[in-house]
mmCIF file of C-alpha atoms in Angstrom:
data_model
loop_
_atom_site.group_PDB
_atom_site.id
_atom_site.type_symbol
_atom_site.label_atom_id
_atom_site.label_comp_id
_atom_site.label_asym_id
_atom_site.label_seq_id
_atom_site.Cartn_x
_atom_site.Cartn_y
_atom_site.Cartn_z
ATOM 1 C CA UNK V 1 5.368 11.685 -6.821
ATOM 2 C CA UNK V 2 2.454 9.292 -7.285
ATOM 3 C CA UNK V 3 2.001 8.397 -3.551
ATOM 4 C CA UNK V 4 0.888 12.071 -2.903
ATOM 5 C CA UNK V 5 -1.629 11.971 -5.893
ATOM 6 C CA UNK V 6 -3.005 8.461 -4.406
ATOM 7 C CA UNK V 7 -3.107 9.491 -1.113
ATOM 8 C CA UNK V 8 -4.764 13.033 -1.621
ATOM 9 C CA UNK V 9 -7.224 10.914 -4.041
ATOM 10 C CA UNK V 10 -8.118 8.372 -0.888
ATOM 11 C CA UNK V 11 -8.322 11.236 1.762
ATOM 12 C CA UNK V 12 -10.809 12.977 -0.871
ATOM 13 C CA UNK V 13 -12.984 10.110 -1.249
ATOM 14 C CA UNK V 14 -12.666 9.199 2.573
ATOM 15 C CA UNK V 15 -13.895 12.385 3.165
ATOM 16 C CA UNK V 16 -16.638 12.228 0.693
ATOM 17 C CA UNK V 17 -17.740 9.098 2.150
ATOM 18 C CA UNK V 18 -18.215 10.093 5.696
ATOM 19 C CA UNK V 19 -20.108 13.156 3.907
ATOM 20 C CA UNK V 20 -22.463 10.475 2.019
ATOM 21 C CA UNK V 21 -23.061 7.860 4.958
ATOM 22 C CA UNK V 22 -24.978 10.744 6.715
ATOM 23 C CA UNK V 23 -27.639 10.972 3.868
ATOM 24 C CA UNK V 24 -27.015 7.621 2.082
ATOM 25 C CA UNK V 25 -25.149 4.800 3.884
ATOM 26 C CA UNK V 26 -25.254 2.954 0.969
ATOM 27 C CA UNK V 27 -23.356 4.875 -1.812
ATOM 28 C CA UNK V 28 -20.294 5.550 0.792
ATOM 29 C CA UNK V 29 -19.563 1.540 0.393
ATOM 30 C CA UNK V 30 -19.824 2.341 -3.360
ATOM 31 C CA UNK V 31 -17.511 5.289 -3.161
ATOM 32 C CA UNK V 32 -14.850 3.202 -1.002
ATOM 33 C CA UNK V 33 -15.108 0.124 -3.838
ATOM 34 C CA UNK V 34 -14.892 3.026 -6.438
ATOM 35 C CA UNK V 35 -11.581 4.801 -4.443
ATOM 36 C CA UNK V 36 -10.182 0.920 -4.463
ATOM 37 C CA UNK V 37 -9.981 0.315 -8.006
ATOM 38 C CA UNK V 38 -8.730 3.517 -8.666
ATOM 39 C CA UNK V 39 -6.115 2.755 -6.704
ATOM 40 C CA UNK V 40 -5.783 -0.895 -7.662
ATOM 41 C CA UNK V 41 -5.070 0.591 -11.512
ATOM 42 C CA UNK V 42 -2.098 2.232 -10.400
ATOM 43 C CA UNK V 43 -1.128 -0.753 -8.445
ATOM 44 C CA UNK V 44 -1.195 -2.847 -11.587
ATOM 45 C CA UNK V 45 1.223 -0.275 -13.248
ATOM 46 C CA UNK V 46 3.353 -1.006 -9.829
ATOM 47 C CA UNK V 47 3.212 -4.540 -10.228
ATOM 48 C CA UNK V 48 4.538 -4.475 -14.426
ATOM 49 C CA UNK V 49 7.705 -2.387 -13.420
ATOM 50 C CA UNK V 50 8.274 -4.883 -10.442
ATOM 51 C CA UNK V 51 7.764 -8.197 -12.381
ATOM 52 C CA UNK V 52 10.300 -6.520 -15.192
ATOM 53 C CA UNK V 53 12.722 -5.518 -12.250
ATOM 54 C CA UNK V 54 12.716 -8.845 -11.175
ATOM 55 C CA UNK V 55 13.659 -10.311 -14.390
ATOM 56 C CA UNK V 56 16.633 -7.853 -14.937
ATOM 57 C CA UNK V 57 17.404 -9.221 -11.589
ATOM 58 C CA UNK V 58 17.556 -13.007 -12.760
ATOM 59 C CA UNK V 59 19.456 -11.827 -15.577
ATOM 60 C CA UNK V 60 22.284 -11.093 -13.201
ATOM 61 C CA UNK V 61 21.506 -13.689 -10.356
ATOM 62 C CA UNK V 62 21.046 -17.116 -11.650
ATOM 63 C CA UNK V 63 17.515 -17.334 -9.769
ATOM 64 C CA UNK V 64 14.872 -20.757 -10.987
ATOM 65 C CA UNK V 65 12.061 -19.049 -12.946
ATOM 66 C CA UNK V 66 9.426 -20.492 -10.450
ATOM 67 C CA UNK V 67 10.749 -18.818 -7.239
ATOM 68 C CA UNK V 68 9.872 -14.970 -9.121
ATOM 69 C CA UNK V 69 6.521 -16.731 -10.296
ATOM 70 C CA UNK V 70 6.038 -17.563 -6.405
ATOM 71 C CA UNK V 71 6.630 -14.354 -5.891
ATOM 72 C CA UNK V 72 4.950 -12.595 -8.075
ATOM 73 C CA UNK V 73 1.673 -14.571 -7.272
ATOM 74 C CA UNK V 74 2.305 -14.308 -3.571
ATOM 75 C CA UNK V 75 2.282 -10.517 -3.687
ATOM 76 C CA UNK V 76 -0.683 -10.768 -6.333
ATOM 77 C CA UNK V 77 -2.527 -12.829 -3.446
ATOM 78 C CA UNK V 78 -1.512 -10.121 -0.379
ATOM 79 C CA UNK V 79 -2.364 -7.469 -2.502
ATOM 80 C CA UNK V 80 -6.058 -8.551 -3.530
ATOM 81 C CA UNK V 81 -6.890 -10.464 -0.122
ATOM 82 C CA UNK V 82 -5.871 -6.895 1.892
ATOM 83 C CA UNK V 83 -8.034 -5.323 -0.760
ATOM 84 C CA UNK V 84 -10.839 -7.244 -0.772
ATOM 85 C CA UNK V 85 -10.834 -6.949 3.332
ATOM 86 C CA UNK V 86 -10.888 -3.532 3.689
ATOM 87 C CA UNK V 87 -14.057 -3.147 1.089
ATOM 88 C CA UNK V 88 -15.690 -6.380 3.726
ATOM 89 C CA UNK V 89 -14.451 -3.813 6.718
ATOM 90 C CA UNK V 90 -15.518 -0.798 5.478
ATOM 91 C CA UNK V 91 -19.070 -2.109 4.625
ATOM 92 C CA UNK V 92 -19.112 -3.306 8.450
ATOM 93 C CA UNK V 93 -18.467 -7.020 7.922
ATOM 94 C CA UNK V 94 -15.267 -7.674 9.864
ATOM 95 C CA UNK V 95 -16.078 -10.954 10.459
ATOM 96 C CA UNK V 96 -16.114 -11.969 6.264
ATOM 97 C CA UNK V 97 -12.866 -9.446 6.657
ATOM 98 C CA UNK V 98 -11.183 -11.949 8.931
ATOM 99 C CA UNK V 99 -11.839 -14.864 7.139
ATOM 100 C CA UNK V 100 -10.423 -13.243 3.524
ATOM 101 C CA UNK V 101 -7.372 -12.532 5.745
ATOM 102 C CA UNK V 102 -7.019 -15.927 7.503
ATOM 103 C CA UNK V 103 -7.293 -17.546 3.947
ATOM 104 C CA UNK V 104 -5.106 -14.797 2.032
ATOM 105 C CA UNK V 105 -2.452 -15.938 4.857
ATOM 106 C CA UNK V 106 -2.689 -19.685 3.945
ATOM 107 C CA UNK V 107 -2.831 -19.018 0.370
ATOM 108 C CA UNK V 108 0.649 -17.600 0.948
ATOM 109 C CA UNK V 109 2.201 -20.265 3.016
ATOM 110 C CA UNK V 110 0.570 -23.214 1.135
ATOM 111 C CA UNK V 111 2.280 -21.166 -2.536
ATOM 112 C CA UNK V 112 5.511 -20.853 -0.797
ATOM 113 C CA UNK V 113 6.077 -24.258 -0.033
ATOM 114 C CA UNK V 114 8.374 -25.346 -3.027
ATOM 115 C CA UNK V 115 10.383 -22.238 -1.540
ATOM 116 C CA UNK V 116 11.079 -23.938 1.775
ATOM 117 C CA UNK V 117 11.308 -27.112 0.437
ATOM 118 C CA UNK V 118 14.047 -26.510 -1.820
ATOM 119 C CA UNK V 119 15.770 -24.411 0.968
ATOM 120 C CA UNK V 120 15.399 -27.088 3.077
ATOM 121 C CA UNK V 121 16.871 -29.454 0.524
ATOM 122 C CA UNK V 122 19.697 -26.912 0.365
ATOM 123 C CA UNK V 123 20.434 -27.172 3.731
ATOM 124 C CA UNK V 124 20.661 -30.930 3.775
ATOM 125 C CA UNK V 125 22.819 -30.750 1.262
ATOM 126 C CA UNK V 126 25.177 -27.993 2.637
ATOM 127 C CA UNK V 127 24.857 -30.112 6.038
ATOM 128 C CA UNK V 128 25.204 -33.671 5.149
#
């Protein structure tokens, strides 16, 4: 299973980098970053099978091609915002943190508004 190898891969380099911020602060930042993108590689593999799964899935449910884009970029946006704030957290700047996570949140709701729109528009419909 790959979630053991990625975990036992993050608790190793945790574990090296509260080794390394005794002697140099500076390189357990760069060891975090590193342990990211080793991890973000085998998200990417992740997010192939997904975007395939979800065409199989419109093959079968008659689904507009712009709702799986939506949702394929809104994950793309979660994913990369979370990302990016726990490198800004783990360097000690919460605050920059915050603010990727405040504007990964609107990101996502400003995307998703043909979404609610059209469900809206559904509604009406079914309604009036």
């Amino acid at each position: 299973m790959e979630i053991i190898r990625i975990s036992a891969a993050g608790i190793a380099c945790v574990l090296a980098a509260i080794f390394m911020k005794t002697a140099k602060p500076e390189y357990s930042v760069y060891l975090t970053m590193a342990a990211g993108l080793f991890i973000l590689a085998f998200a990417v593999g992740k997010f192939s099978y997904l975007y395939e799964s979800l065409k199989k899935i419109q093959q079968y449910v008659p689904v507009d091609t712009t709702y799986m884009n939506i949702l394929m970029k809104m994950i793309g946006i979660t994913y990369i915002g979370q990302f990016s704030a726990g490198i800004c957290k783990d360097a000690g700047y919460s605050a920059v943190a915050g603010q990727i996570e405040i504007y990964e949140r609107l990101a996502v709701l400003a995307i998703s508004m043909p979404i609610l729109t059209a469900l809206l528009e559904t509604i009406h419909a079914f309604l009036g």
